[in-house]
PDB file of C-alpha atoms in Angstrom:
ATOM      1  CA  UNK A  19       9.828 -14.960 -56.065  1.00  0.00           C
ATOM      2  CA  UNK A  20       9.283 -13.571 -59.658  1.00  0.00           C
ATOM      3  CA  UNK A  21       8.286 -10.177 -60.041  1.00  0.00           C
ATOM      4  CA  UNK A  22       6.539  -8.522 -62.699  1.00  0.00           C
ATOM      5  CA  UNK A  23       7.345  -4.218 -63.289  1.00  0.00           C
ATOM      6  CA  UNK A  24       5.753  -2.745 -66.036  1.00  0.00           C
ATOM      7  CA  UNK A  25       7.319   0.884 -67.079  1.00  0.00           C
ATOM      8  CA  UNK A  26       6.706   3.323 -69.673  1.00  0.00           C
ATOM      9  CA  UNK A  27       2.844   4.615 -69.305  1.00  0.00           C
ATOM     10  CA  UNK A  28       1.581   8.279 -69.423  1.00  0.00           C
ATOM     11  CA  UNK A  29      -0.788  10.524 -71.890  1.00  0.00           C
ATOM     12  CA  UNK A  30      -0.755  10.994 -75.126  1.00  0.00           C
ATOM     13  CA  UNK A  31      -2.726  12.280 -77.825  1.00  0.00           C
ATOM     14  CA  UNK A  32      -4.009  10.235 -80.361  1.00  0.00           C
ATOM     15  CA  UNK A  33      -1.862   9.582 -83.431  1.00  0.00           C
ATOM     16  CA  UNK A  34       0.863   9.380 -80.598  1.00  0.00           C
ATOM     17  CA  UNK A  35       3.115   6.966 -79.319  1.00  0.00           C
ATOM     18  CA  UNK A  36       4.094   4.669 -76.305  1.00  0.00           C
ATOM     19  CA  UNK A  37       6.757   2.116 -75.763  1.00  0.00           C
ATOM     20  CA  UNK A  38       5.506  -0.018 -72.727  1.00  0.00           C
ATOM     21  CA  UNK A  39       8.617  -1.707 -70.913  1.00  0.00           C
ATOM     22  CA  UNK A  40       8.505  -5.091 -68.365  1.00  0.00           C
ATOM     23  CA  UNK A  41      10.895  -6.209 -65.981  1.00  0.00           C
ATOM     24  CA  UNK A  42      10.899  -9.447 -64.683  1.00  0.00           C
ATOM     25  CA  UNK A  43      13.354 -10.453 -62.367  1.00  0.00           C
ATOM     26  CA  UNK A  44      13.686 -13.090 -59.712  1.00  0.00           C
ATOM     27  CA  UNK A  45      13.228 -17.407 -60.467  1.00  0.00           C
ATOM     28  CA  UNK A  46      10.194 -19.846 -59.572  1.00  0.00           C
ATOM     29  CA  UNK A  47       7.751 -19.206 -62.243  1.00  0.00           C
ATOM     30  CA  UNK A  48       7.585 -21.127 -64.889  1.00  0.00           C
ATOM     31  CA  UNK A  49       5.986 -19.868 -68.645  1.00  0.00           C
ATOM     32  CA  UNK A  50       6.937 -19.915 -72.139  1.00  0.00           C
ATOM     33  CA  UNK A  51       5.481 -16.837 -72.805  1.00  0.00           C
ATOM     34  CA  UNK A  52       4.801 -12.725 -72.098  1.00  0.00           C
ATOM     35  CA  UNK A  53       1.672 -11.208 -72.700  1.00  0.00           C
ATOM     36  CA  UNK A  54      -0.206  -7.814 -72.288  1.00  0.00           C
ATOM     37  CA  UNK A  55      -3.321  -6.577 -71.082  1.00  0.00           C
ATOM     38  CA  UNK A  56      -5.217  -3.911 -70.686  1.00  0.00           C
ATOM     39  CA  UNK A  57      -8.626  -3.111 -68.967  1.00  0.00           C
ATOM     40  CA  UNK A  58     -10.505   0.208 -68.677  1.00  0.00           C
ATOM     41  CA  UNK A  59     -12.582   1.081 -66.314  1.00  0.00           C
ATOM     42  CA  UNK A  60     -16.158  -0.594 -66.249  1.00  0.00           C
ATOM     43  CA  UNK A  61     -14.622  -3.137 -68.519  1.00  0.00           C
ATOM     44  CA  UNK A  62     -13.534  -7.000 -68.682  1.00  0.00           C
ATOM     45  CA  UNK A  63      -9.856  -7.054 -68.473  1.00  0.00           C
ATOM     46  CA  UNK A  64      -8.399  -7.398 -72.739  1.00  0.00           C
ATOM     47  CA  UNK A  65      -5.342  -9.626 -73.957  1.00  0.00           C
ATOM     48  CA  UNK A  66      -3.793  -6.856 -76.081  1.00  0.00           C
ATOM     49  CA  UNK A  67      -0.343  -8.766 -77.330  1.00  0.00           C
ATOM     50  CA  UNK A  68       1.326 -12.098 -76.649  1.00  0.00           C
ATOM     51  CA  UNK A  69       5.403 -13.607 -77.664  1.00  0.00           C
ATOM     52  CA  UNK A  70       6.703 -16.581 -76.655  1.00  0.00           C
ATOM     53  CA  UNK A  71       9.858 -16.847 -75.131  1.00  0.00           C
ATOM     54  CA  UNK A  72      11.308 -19.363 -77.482  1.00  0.00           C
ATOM     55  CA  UNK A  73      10.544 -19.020 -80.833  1.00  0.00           C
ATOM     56  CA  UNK A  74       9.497 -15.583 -80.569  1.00  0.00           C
ATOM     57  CA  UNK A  75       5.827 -16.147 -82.144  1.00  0.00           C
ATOM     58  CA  UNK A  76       3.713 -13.099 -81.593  1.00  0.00           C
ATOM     59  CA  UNK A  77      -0.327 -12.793 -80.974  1.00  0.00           C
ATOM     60  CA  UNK A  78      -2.502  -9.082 -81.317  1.00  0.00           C
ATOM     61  CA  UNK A  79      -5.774  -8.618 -80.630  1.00  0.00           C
ATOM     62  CA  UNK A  80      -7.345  -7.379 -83.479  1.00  0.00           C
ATOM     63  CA  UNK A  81      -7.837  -4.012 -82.128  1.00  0.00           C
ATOM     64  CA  UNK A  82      -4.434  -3.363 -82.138  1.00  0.00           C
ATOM     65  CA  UNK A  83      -2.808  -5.375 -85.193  1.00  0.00           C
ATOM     66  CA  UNK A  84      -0.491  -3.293 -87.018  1.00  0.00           C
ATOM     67  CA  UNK A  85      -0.131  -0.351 -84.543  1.00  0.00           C
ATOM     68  CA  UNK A  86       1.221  -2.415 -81.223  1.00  0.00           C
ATOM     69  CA  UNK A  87       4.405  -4.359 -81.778  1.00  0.00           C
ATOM     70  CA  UNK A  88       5.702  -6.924 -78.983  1.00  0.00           C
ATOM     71  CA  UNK A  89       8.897  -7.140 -78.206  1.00  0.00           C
ATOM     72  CA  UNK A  90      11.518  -9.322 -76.191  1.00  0.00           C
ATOM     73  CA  UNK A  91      15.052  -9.517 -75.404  1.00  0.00           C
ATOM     74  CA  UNK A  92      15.178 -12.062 -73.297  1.00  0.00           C
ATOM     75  CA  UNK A  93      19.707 -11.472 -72.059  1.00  0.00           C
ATOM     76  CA  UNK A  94      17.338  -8.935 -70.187  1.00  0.00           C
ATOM     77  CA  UNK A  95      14.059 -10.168 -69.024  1.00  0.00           C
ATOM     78  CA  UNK A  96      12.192  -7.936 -70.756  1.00  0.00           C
ATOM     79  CA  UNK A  97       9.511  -7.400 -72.603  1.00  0.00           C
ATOM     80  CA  UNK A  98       8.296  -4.344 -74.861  1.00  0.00           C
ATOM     81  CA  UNK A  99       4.849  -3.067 -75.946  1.00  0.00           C
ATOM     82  CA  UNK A 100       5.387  -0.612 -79.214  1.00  0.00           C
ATOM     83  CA  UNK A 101       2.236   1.245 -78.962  1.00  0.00           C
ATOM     84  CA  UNK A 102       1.561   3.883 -82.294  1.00  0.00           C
ATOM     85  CA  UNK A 103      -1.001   5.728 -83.824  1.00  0.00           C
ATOM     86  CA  UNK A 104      -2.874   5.414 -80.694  1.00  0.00           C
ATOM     87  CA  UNK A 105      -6.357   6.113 -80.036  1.00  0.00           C
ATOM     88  CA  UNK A 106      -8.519   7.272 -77.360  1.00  0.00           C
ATOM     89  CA  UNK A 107     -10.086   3.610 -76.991  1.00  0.00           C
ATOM     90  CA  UNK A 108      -6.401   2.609 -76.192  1.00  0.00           C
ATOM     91  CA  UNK A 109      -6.680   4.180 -72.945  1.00  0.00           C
ATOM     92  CA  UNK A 110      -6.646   1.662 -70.225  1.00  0.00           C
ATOM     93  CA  UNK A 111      -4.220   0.221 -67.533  1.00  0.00           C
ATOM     94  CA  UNK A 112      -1.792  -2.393 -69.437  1.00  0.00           C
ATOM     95  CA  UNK A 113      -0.320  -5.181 -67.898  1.00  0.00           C
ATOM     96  CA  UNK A 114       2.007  -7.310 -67.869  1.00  0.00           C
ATOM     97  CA  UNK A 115       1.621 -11.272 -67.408  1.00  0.00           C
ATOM     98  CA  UNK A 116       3.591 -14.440 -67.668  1.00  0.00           C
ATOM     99  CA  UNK A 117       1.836 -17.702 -68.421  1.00  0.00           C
ATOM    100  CA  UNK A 118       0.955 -20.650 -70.769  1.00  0.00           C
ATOM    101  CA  UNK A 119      -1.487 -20.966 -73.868  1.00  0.00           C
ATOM    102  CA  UNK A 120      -1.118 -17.828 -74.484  1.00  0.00           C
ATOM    103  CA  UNK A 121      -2.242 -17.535 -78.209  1.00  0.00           C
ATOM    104  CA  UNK A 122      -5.343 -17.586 -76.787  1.00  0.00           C
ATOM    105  CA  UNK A 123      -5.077 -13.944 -74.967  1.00  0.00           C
ATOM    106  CA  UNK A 124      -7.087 -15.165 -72.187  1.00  0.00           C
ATOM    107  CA  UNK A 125      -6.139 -13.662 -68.571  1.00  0.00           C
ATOM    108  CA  UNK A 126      -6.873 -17.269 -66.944  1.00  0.00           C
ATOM    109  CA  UNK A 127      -4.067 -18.847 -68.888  1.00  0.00           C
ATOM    110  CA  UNK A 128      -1.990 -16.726 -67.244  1.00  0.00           C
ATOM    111  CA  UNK A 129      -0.846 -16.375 -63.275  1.00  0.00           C
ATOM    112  CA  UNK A 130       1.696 -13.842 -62.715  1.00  0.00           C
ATOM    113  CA  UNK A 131       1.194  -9.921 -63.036  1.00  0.00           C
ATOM    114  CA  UNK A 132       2.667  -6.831 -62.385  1.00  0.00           C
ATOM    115  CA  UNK A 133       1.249  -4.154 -61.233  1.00  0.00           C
ATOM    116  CA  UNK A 134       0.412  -2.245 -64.320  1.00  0.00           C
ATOM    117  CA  UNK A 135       0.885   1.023 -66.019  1.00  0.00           C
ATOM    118  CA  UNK A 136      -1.521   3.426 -66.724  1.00  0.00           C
ATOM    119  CA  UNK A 137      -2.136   5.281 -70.849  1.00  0.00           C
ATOM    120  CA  UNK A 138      -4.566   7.887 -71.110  1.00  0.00           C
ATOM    121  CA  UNK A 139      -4.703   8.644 -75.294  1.00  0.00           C
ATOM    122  CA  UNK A 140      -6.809  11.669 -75.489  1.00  0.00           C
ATOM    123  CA  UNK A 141      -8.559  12.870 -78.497  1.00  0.00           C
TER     124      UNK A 141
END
């Protein structure tokens, strides 16, 4: 059974930063890539950042180009979420999900989760 742990949330101000952290141990799942999302209350769950395992090719939302990095090191089976300059609209519980197609940043392309972390950014 694969498990998913994310790691690393809390509250910051904005202009702050985050490094998100996900563990995934355990075998019989199979993806070629890592992705995070995020969802705020009252709101449809957001692909934030995507890499593929192999190849390391890397997807952001436009809300967050050039202030979230994705990260892997796969000896590890991990994945990062380098979260700066953040902003209150950042706020959200962030997950993290293994699946397929994920360029796309659509949660139905992928089928395992953790359990998520939760950043508050306050202004």
């Amino acid at each position: 059974q694969v498990q998913l742990v994310e790691s690393g949330g809390g509250s910051m101000q904005a202009g702050g930063s985050l490094r998100l952290s996900c563990s995934a141990s355990g075998y019989g799942y199979s993806s070629n890539c890592m992705g995070w999302f995020r969802q705020a209350p009252g709101k449809e769950r957001e692909g934030v950042a995507v890499i593929y395992t192999s190849g390391g090719r890397t997807y952001y939302a436009d809300s967050v180009k050039g202030r979230f990095t994705i990260s892997q090191d796969n000896a590890k089976n991990m994945v990062y979420l380098q979260m700066n300059s953040l902003k209150p609209e950042d706020s959200a519980m962030y997950y993290c999900a293994a699946g397929w197609y994920g360029w796309r940043l659509r949660s139905g392309d992928f089928g395992l989760w953790g359990q998520g972390t939760q950043v508050t950014v306050s202004s």
